[in-house]
Amino acid sequence: MCKTKIVATLGPASSSPEMLTEMIRAGVNVVRLNFSHGTANEHAERAALVRSIARDLNKNVAILADLQGPKIRIACFKHGPIHLTKGDVFYLDGLLGDHDGYLQRVGLDYPELIDDLKVDDVLLLDDGRVQLRVIEVAREQRWVKTKALNNGKLSDRKGINLLGGGLSAPALTEKDKADILTAAKIQADFVAVSFPRNSRDIAYARQLVQQAGSDAHIIAKVERAEVVASELAMDEVIQASDAIMVARGDLGVEIGDARLAFAQKKLIERAQFHGKPVITATQMMESMIDNPLPTRAEVLDVANAIIDGTDAVMLSAESAAGAYPLESVQAMVRIAQGAEADLECKHNCWDELQHLCSEPGKSFALSSMISASKVHKDLGVAILTQHGETPRLMSRCQSKAQIWALSDQPRLLAKLALLRGVTPVYFSSSQVNSNELPNSVAQCLQNHTHLAKVSSLLITQLESLEGSGDVNVCRLLKLQDNQTHLKTEREIAA
């Protein structure tokens, strides 16, 4: 199996127990519930199905609740879609009825858009397929006069973006607030916030999630131009979040396709610097909605994101509504395995991580783990964790070592399913004394170590990194003929 994690969106093509079982077997680690579609009851049923199947397969699979966010859209046309020709004058009218649009004019579901616009702004409708330049703004009359910059078809409820970003719509709508309650009810492991503008939007979402009684981690979907306007802006949102998603659809519309590649690479780089997981998403396998194999361009797209260091790659319509959901997962796993085969742990890995360790004990413990994983090519690392901090830091290094995160907390194990190169495994150490711990861990991981063909196991319990104590313990064990022999033991006082 690959180290890169696979996020798959559930939908009509993938919601049957049989298909979902095969997809999880093939390598799905995180299941995305798209709250732009479906009802609360449907999401609850799908979450229960995911957990039932994961339990039967003895796998830890996370559930990601993806909020719709403030998608600004035009209203509807009275007599169906219209066709605009380059140079046509077209009005966006905040006072027009919801179903009264016609050839020259259409209503808005967010009339406040008019307050954000000025002459010469360029509006991108339907993911940029229709482009309109603003030539007059009448705020009191609540309409905007535009000129079409290209030929195109325009139909009901198409989204609107402003080239360059800057729209003032709040990140959380009333629907999102209701959906946060649903996410809490189904015990989602992650809640993805759409269109956050800054760290305040993330903090507000976290507050609502916690008030709902949820411990879900917050994922910031980077979709607005202002979030990638500078390294400082990126860092602000990354640091406020538990993870980020490079949501390339709306982001590409707002900043333009030409800037998208650099923005993606920079976001992955900054997320790594801050020790946060990152998901790369949108149109990664778009052709597989209708075809059983990806294009070469899609193969390179997925592989490049993996080489850059993304934790996870995501399927959207490919798994939700496509004709080949299982094949899409299998293709992603195959590409990830190929990309990872030639990756080596960075020589300066420790230099890039040490700023995340605030105390000498933490630094020494983590550097010991990294050093051991470089020297022993067939090494496995077993991390006993209470809060997930140690496996999160270890996952930032593109190590060849197999990493298992052991905990007796199912909620934590599900969250760890997003971390690149980390396999979460249930293990309870409460009834095991310190002398028996190495053998107990090795026995718990016996099948894993056999399949991974590791000959040594580094067992770590880094209390200082976890914030639960002052002692860091590393034990290196030699595995031989399914028996565990204590080779060396080292205890490091923080």
Tab-separated table of C-alpha atoms in Angstrom, residues 1-2 4-7 21-30 59 326 329-330 333:
chain	number	residue	atom	x	y	z
A	1	MET	CA	0.000	0.000	0.000
A	2	CYS	CA	1.159	3.557	-0.608
A	4	THR	CA	0.158	8.906	0.490
A	5	LYS	CA	-3.402	8.926	1.778
A	6	ILE	CA	-6.472	8.701	-0.476
A	7	VAL	CA	-9.549	10.856	0.145
A	21	THR	CA	-16.093	-1.973	0.815
A	22	GLU	CA	-14.007	-2.482	-2.324
A	23	MET	CA	-12.859	1.158	-2.317
A	24	ILE	CA	-11.690	0.968	1.305
A	25	ARG	CA	-9.947	-2.323	0.572
A	26	ALA	CA	-8.241	-0.663	-2.410
A	27	GLY	CA	-6.793	2.091	-0.248
A	28	VAL	CA	-9.298	4.800	0.761
A	29	ASN	CA	-8.231	6.330	4.083
A	30	VAL	CA	-10.637	9.278	4.371
A	59	LYS	CA	-9.169	-0.369	9.290
A	326	LEU	CA	-13.032	1.831	-7.732
A	329	VAL	CA	-8.906	4.736	-6.267
A	330	GLN	CA	-6.746	1.954	-7.670
A	333	VAL	CA	-2.721	4.113	-5.291
